[in-house]
PDB file of C-alpha atoms in Angstrom:
ATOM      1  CA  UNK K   1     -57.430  11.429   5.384  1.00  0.00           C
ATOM      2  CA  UNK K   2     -55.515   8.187   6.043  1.00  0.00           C
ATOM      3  CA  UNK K   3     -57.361   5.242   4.955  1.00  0.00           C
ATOM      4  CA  UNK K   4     -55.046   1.525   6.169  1.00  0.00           C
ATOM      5  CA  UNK K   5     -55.067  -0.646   3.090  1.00  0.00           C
ATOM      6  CA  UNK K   6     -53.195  -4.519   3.728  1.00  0.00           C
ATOM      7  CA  UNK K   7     -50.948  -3.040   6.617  1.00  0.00           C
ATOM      8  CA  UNK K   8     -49.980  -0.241   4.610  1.00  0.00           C
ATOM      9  CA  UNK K   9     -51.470   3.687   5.278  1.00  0.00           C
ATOM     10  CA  UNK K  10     -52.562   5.150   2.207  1.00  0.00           C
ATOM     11  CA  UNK K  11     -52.755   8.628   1.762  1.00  0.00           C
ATOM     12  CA  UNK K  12     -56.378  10.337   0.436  1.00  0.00           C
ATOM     13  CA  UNK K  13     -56.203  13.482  -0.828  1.00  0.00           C
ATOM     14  CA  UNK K  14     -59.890  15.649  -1.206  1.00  0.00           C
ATOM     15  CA  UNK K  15     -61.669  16.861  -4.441  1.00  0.00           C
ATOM     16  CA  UNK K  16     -59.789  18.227  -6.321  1.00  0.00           C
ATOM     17  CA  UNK K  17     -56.477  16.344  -6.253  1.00  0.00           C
ATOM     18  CA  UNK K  18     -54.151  14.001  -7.576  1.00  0.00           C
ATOM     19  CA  UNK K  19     -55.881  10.858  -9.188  1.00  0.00           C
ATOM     20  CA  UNK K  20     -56.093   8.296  -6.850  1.00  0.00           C
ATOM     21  CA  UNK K  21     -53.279   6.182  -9.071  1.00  0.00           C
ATOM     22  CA  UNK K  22     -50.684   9.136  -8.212  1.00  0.00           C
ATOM     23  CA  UNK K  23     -51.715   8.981  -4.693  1.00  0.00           C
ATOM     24  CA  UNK K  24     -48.232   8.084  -3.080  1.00  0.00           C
ATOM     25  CA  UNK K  25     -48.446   5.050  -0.527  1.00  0.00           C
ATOM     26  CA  UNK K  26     -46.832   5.213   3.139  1.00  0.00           C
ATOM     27  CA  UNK K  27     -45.343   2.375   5.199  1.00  0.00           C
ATOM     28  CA  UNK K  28     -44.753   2.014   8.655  1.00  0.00           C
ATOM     29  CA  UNK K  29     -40.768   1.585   8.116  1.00  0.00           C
ATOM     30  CA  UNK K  30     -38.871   2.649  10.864  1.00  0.00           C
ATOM     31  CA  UNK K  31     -34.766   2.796  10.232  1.00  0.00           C
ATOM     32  CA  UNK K  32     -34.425   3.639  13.667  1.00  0.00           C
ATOM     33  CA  UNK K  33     -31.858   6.838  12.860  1.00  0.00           C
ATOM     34  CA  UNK K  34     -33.738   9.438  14.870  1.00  0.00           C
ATOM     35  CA  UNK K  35     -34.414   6.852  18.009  1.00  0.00           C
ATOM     36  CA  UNK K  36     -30.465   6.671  17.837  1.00  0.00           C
ATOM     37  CA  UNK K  37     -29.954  10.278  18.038  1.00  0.00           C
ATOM     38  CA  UNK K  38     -32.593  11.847  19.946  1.00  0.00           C
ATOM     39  CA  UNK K  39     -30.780   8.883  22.808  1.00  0.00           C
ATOM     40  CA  UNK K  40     -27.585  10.402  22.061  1.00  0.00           C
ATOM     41  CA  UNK K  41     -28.487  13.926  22.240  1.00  0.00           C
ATOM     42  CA  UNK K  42     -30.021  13.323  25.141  1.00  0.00           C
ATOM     43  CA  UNK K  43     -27.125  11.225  26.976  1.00  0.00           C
ATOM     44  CA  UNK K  44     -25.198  14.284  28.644  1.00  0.00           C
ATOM     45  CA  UNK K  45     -22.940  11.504  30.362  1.00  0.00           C
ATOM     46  CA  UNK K  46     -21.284  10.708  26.932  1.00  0.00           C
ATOM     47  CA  UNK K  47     -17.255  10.587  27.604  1.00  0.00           C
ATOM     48  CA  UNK K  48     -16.131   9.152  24.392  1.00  0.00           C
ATOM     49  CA  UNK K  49     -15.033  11.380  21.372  1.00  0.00           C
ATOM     50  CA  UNK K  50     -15.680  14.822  20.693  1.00  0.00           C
ATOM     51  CA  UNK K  51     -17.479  15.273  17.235  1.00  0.00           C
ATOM     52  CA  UNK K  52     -16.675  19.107  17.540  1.00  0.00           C
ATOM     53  CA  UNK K  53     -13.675  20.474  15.611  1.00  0.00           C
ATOM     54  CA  UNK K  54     -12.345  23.817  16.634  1.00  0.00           C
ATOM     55  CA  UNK K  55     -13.247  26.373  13.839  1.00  0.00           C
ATOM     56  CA  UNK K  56     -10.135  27.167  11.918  1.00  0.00           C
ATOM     57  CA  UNK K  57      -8.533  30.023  10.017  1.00  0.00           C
ATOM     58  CA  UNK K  58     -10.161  29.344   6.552  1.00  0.00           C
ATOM     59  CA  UNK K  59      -7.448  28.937   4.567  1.00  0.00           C
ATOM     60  CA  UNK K  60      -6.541  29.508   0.508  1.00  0.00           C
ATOM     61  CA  UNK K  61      -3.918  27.772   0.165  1.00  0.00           C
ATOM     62  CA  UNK K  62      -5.148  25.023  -2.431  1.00  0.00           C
ATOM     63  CA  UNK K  63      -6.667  28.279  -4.450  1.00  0.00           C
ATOM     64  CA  UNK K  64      -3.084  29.832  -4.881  1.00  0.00           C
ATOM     65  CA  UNK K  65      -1.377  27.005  -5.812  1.00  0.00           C
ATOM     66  CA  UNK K  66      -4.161  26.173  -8.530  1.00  0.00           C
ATOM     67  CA  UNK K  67      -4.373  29.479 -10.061  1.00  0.00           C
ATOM     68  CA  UNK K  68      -0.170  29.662  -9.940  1.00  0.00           C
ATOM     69  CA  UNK K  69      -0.013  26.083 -11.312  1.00  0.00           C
ATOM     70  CA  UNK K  70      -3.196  26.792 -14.432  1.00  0.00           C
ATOM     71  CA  UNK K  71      -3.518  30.676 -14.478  1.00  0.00           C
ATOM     72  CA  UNK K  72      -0.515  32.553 -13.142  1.00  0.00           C
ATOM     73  CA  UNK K  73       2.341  30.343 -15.016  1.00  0.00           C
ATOM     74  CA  UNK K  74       0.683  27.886 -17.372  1.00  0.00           C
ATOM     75  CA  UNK K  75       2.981  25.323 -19.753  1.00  0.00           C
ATOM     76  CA  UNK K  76       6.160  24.518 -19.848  1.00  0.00           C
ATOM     77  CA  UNK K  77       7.352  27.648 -20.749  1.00  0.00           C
ATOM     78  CA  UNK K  78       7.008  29.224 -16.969  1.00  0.00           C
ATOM     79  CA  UNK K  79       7.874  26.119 -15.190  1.00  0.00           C
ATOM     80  CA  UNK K  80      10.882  27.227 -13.374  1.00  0.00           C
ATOM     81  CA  UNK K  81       8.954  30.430 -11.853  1.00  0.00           C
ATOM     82  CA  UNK K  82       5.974  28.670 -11.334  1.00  0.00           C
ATOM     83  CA  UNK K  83       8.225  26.079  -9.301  1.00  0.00           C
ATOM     84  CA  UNK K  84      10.027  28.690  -7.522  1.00  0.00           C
ATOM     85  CA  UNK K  85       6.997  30.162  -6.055  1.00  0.00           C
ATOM     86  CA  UNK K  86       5.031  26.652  -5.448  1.00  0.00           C
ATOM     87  CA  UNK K  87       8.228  26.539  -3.352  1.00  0.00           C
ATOM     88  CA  UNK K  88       7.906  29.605  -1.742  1.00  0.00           C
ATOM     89  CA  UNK K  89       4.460  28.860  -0.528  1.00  0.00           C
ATOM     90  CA  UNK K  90       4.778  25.361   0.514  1.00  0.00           C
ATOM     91  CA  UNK K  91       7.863  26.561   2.787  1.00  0.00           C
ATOM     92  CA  UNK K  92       6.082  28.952   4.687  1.00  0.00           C
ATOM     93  CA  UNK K  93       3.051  28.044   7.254  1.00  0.00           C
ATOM     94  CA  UNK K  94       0.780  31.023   6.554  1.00  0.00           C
ATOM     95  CA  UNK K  95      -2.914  29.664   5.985  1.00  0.00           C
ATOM     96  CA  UNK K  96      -3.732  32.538   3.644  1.00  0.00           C
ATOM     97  CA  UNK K  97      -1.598  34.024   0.541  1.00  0.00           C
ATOM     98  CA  UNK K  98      -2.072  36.923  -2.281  1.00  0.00           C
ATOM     99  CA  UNK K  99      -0.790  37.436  -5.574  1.00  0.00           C
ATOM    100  CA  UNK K 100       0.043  40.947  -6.539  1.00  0.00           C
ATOM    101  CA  UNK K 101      -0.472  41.937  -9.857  1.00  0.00           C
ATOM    102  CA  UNK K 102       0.950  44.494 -12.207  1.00  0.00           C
ATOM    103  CA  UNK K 103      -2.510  45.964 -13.388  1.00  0.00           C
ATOM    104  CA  UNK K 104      -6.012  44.393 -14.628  1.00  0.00           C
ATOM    105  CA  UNK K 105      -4.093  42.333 -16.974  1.00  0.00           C
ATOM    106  CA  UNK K 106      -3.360  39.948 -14.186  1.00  0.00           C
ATOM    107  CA  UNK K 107       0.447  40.232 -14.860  1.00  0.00           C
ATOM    108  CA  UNK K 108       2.079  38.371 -11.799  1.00  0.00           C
ATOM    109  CA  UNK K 109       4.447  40.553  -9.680  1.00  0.00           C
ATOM    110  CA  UNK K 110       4.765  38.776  -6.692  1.00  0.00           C
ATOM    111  CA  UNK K 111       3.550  36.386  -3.976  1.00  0.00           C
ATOM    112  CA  UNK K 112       2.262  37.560  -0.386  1.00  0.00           C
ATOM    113  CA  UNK K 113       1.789  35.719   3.170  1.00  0.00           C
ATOM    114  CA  UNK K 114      -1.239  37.469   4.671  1.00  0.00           C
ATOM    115  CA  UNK K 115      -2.301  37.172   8.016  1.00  0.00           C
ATOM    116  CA  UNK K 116      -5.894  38.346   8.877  1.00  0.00           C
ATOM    117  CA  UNK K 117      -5.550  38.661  12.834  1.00  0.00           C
ATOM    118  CA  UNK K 118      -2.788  40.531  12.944  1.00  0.00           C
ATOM    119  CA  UNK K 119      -3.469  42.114   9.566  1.00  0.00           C
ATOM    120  CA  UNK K 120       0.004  42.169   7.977  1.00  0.00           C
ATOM    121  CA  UNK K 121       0.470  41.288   3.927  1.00  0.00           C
ATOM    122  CA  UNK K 122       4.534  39.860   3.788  1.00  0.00           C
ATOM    123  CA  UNK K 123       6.006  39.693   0.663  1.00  0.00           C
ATOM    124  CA  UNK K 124       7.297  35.584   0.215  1.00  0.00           C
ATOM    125  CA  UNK K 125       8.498  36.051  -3.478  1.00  0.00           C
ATOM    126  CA  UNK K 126       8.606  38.515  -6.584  1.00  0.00           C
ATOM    127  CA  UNK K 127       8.908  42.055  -7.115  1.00  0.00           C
ATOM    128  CA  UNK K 128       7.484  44.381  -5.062  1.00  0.00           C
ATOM    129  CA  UNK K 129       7.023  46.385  -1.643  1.00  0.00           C
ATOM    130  CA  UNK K 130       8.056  44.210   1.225  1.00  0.00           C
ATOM    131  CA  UNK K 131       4.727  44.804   3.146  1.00  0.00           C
ATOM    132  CA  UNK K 132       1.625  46.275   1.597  1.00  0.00           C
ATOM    133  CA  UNK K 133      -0.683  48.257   3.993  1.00  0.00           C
ATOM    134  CA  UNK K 134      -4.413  49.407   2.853  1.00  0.00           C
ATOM    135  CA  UNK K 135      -3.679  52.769   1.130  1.00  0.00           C
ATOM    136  CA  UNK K 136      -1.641  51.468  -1.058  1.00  0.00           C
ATOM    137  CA  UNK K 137      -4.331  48.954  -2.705  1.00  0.00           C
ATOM    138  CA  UNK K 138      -6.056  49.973  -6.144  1.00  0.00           C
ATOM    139  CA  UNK K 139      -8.158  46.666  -7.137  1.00  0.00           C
ATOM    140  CA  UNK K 140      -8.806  43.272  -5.825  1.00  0.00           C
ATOM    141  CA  UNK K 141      -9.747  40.149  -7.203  1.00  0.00           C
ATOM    142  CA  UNK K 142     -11.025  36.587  -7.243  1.00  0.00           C
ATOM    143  CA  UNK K 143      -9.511  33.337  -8.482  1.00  0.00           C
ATOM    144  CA  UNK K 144     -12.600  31.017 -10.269  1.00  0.00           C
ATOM    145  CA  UNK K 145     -11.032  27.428 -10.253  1.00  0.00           C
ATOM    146  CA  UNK K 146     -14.382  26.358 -13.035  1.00  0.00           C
ATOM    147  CA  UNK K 147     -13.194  28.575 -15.067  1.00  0.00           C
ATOM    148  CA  UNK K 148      -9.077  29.013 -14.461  1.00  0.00           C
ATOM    149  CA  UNK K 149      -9.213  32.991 -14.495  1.00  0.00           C
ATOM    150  CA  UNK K 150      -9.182  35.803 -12.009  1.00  0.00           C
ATOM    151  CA  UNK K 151     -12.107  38.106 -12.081  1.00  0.00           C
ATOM    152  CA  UNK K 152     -12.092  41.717 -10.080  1.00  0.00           C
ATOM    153  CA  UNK K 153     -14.251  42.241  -6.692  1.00  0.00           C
ATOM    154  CA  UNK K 154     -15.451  45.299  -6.690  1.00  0.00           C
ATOM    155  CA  UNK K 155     -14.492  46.337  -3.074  1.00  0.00           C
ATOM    156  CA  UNK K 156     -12.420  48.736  -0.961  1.00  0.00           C
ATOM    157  CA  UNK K 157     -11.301  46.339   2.122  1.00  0.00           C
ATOM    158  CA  UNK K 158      -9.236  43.191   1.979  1.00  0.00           C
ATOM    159  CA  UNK K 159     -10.831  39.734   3.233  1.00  0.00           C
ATOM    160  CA  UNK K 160     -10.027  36.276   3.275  1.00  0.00           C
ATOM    161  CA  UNK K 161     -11.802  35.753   0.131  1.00  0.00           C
ATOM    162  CA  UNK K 162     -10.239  38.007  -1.848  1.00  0.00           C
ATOM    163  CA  UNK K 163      -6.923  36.313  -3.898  1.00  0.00           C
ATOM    164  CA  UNK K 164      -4.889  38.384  -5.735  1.00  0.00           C
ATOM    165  CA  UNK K 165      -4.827  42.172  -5.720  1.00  0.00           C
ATOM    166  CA  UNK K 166      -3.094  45.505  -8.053  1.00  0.00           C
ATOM    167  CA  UNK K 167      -1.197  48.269  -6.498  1.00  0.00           C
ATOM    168  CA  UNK K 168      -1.874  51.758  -7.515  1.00  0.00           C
ATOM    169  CA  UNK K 169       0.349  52.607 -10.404  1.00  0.00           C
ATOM    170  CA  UNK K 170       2.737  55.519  -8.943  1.00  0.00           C
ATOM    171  CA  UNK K 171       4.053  52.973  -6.849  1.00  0.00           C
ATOM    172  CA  UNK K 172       5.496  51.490  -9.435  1.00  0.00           C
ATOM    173  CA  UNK K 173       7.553  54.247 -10.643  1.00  0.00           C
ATOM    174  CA  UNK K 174      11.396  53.203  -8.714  1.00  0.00           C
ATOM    175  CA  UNK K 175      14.363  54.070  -8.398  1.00  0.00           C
ATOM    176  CA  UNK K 176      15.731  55.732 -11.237  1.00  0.00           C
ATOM    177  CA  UNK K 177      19.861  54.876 -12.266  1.00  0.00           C
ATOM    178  CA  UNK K 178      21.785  58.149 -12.479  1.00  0.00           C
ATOM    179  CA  UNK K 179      21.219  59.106 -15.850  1.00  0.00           C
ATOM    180  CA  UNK K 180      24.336  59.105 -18.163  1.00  0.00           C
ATOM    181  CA  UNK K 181      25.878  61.699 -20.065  1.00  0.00           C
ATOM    182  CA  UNK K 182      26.043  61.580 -23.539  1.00  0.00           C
ATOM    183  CA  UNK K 183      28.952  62.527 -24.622  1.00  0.00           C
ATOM    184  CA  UNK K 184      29.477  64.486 -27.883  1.00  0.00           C
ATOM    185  CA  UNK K 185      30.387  62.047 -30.401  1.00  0.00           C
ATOM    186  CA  UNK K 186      30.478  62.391 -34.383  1.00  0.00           C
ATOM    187  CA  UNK K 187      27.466  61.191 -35.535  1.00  0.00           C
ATOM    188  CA  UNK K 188      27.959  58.814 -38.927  1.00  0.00           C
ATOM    189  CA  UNK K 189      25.081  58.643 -41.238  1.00  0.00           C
TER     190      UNK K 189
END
């Protein structure tokens, strides 16, 4: 029930309610906004700008460089590799890049270009396989800028929202040198 009380409408609730103090009090203000828009929306002559944007690839590119810059190489100590790769990925135009790890210890290993439409993962920087394809990924994971730390996605597929990622481990076993001969040789104790 709306009761009008000195050009204001004041709102009555039933039995029951609020006491009338708490009762909150309405005025007639009108800001004009939706008068504004619902002329706007309904102008279908309108010529001037375009308010819509074009979606675009969603990009990590602010997430690499702040988990290479706090995370990946923190201090002093790492500053040339950290520069060499903040180099490496503000060279290249991809929109979205992955950091390969050694295992769940987050060791880096290298730095990857990835590009979702044509699904190809192109090494920029480190060591590692040129191009990674999905059989050879073991885990994946996700950088947390709050808390400056990677944490694992549980997950078989790569996405755009996934960061960094391991190989499986028998990848990692290379090329072995030719092994040398030892050559018999007096032993002095």
């Amino acid at each position: 029930m709306v009761k009008r009380y000195n050009g204001l409408d004041l709102i009555v609730l039933g039995p029951g309610s609020l006491p009338s103090g708490l009762v909150s009090r309405r005025s007639r203000f009108d800001d004009g906004a939706s008068d504004i828009s619902s002329v706007i929306s309904s102008n279908m002559d309108y010529s001037g700008l375009r308010l819509y944007k074009q979606p675009t690839a969603k990009s990590n590119r602010s997430i690499i460089l702040n988990a290479v810059e706090y995370c990946v190489f923190p201090g002093a100590v790492n500053r040339d590799s950290k520069n060499r790769v903040l180099e490496e990925v503000n060279r290249t135009e991809a929109k979205h890049f992955l950091i390969m790890f050694r295992d769940a210890g987050c060791q880096f290993r290298a730095i990857y270009a990835y590009c979702p439409e044509r699904d190809e993962i192109i090494k920029l920087f480190g060591t590692g396989p040129r191009a990674v394809n999905d059989a050879m990924f073991e885990k994946f994971f996700k950088y947390n800028s709050g808390g400056k730390c990677f944490s694992q996605v549980h997950t078989k597929h790569l996405t755009v929202t996934i960061d960094a990622f391991t190989i499986h481990n028998s990848l990692w076993t290379g090329k072995k040198g030719p092994i040398q001969k030892i050559q018999d040789k007096t032993l002095v104790v």
